[in-house]
PDB file of C-alpha atoms in Angstrom:
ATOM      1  CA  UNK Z   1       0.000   0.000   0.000  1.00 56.00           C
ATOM      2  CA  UNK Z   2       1.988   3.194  -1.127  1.00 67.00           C
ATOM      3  CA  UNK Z   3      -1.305   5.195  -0.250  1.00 68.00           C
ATOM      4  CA  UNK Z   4      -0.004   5.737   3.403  1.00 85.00           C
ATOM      5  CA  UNK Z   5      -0.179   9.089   4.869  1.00 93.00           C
ATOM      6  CA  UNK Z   6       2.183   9.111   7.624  1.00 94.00           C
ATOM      7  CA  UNK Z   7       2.131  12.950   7.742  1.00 95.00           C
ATOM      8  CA  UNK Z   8      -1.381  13.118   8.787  1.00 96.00           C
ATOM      9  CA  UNK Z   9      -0.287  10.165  11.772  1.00 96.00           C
ATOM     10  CA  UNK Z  10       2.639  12.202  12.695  1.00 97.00           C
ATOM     11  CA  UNK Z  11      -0.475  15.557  13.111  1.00 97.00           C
ATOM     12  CA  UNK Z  12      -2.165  13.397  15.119  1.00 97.00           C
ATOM     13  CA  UNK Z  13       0.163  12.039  16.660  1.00 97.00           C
ATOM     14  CA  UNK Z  14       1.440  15.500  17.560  1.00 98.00           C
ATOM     15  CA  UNK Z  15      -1.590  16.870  18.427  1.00 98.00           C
ATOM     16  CA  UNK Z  16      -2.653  13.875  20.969  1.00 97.00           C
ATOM     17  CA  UNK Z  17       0.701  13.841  22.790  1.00 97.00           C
ATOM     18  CA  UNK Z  18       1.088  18.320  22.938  1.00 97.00           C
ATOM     19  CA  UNK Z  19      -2.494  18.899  23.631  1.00 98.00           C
ATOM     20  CA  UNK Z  20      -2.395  16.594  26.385  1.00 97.00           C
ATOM     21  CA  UNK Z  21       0.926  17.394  28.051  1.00 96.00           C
ATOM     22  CA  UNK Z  22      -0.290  21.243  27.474  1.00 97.00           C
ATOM     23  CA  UNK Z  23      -3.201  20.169  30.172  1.00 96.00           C
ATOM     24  CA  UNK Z  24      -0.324  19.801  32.776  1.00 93.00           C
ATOM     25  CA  UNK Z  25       1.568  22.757  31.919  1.00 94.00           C
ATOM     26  CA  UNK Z  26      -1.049  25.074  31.895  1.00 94.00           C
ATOM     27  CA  UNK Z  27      -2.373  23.803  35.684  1.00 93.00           C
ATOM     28  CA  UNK Z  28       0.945  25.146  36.621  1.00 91.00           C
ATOM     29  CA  UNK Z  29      -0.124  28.373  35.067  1.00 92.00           C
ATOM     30  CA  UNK Z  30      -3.174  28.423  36.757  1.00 94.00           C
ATOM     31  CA  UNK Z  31      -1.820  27.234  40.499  1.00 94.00           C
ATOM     32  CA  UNK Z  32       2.176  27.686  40.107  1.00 91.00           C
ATOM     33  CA  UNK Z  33       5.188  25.278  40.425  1.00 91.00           C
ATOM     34  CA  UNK Z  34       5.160  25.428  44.372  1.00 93.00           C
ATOM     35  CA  UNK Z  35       4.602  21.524  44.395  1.00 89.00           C
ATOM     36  CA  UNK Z  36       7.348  21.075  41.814  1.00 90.00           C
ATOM     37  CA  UNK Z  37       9.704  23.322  44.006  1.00 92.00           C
ATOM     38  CA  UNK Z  38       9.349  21.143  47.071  1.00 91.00           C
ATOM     39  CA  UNK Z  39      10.187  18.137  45.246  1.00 88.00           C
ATOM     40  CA  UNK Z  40      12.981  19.226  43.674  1.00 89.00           C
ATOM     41  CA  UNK Z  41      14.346  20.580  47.064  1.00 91.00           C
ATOM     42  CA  UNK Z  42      13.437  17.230  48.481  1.00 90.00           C
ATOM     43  CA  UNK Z  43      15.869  15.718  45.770  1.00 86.00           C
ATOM     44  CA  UNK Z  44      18.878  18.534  47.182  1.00 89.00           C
ATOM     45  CA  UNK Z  45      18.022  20.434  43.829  1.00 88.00           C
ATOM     46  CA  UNK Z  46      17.582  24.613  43.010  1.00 91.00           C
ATOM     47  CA  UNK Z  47      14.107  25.041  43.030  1.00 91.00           C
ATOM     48  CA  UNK Z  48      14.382  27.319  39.847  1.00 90.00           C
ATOM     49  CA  UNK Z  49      14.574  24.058  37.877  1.00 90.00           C
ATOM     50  CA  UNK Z  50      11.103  23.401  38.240  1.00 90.00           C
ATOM     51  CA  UNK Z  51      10.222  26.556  35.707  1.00 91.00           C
ATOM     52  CA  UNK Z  52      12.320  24.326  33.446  1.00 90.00           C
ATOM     53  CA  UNK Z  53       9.341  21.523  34.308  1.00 88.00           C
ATOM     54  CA  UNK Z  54       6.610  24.190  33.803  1.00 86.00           C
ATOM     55  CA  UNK Z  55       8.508  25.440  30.212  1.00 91.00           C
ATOM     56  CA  UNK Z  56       8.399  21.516  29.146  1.00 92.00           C
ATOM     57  CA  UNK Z  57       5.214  21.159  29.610  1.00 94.00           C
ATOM     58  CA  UNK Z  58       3.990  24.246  28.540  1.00 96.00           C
ATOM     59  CA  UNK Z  59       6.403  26.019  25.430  1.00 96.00           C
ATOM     60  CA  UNK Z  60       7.378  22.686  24.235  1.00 96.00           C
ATOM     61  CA  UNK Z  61       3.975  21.053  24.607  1.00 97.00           C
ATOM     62  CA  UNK Z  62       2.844  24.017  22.111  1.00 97.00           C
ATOM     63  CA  UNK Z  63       5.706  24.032  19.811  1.00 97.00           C
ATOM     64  CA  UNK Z  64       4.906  20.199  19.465  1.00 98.00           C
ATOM     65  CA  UNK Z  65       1.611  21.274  18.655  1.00 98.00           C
ATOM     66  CA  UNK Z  66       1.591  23.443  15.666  1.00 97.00           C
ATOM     67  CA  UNK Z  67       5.180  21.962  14.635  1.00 97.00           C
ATOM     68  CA  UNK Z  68       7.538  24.400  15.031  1.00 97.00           C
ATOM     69  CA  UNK Z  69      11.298  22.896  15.834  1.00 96.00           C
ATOM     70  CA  UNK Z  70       9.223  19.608  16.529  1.00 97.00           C
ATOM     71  CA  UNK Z  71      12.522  18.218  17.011  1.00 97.00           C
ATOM     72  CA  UNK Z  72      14.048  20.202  19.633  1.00 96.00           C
ATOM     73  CA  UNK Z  73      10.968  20.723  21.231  1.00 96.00           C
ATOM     74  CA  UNK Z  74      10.802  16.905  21.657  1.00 97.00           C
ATOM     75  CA  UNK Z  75      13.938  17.146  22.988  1.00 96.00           C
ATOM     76  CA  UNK Z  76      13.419  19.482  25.874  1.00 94.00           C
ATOM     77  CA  UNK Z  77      10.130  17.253  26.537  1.00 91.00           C
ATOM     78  CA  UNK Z  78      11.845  14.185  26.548  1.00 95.00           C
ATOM     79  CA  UNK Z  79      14.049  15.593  29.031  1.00 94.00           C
ATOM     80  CA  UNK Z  80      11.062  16.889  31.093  1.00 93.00           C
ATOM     81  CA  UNK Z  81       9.793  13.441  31.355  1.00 92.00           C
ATOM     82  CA  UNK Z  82      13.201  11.656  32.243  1.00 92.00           C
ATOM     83  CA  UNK Z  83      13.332  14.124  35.294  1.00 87.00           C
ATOM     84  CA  UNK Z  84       9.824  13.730  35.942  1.00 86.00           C
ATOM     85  CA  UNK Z  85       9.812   9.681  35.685  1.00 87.00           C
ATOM     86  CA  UNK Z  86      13.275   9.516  38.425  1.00 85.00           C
ATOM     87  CA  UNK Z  87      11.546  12.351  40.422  1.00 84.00           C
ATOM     88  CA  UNK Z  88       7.999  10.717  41.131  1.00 78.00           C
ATOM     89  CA  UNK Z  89       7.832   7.297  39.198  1.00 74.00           C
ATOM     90  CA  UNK Z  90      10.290   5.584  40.434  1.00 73.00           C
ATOM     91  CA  UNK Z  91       8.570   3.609  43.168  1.00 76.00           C
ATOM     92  CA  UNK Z  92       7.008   0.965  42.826  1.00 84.00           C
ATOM     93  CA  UNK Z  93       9.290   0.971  39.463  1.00 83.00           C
ATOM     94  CA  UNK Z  94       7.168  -2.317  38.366  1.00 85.00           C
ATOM     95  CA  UNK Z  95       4.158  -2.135  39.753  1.00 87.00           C
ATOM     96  CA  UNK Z  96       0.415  -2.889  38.205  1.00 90.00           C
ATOM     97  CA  UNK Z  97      -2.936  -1.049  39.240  1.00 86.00           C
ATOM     98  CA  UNK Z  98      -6.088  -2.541  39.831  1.00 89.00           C
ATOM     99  CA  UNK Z  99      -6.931  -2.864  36.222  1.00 91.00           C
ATOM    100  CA  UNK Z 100      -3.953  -4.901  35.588  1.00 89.00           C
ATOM    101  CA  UNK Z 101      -2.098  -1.692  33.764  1.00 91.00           C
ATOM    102  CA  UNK Z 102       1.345  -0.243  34.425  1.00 89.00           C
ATOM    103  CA  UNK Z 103       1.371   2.180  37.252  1.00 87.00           C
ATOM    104  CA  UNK Z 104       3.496   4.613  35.341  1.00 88.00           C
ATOM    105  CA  UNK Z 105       2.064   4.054  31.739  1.00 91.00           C
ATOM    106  CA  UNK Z 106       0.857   7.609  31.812  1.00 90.00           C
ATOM    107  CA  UNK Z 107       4.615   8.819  31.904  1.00 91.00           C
ATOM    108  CA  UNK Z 108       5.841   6.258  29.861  1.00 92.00           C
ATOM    109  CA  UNK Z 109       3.499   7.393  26.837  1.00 95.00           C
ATOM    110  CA  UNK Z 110       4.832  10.582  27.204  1.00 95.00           C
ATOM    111  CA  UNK Z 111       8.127  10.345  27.443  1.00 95.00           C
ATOM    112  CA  UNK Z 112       8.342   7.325  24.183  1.00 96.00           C
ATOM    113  CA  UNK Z 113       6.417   9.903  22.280  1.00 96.00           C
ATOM    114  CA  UNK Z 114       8.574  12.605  22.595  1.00 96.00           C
ATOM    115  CA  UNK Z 115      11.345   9.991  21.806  1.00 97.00           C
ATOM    116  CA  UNK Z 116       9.672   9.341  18.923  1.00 97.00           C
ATOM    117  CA  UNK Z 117       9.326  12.627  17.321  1.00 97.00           C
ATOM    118  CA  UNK Z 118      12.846  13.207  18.070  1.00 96.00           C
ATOM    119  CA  UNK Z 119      13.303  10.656  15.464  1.00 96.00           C
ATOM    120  CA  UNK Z 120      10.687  11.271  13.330  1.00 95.00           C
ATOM    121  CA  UNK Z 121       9.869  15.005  13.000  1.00 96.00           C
ATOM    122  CA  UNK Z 122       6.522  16.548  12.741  1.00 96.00           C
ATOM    123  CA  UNK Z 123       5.594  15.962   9.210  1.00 95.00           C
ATOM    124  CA  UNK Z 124       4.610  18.218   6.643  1.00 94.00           C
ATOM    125  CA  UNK Z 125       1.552  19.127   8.498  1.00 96.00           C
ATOM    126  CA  UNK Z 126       3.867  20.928  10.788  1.00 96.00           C
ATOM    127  CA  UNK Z 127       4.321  25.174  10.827  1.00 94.00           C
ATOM    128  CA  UNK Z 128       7.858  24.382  10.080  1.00 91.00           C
ATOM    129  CA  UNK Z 129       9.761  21.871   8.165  1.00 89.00           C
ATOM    130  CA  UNK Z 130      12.904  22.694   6.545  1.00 90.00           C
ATOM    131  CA  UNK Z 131      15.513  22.891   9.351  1.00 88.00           C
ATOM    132  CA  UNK Z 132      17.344  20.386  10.758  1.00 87.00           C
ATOM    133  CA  UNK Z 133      15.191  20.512  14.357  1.00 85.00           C
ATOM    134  CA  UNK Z 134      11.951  20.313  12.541  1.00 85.00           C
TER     135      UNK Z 134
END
């Protein structure tokens, strides 16, 4: 089947995975990155890193969104999502919820998808794709 349209997958794909990590940065907008701060001080960190968490989730969410530097951007989320997964989702590393599902699927999603369209781009759907980070 040559028909394939893996641009419009790599959209959706792009809108599914910004749109919904946008949901978490923008409850920091709303309420702040106090709960951030305290576990990254917990951790022996600066707290100012947790405005790096809040620009993840919230400038690189939306540049994943309407594909602009969907490569970079994927990057920086990526990153986000390591931090986030050793911060808070380490424990119990293996462990299954009641429904028989990965306690830390959620995270996992996230952070493979932004792998992904490290790899991959954001298609010719995207705002911008003739640099090297698109």
């Amino acid at each position: 089947m040559k028909n394939k349209n893996i641009d419009l997958g790599l959209l959706i794909f792009r809108l599914s995975l910004g749109i919904l990590m946008f949901m978490h940065g923008f409850h920091k907008v709303i309420y702040g990155v106090d709960g951030i701060k305290s576990m990254l001080a917990a951790y022996g960190m600066p707290e100012f890193l947790a405005y790096g968490v809040h620009l993840g989730e919230t400038i690189a969410a939306l540049m994943i969104i309407i594909g602009y530097r969907t490569r970079l951007a994927a990057v920086a989320f990526a990153i986000v999502m390591i931090v986030a997964f050793l911060m808070a989702h380490m424990d119990p590393l293996f462990a299954l919820g009641k429904s028989g599902a990965w306690l830390h699927e959620g995270i996992a999603l996230f952070l493979f998808g932004g792998l992904g369209l490290m790899f991959t781009g954001g298609g010719k759907y995207a705002l911008s794709t003739v640099h090297k980070w698109d």
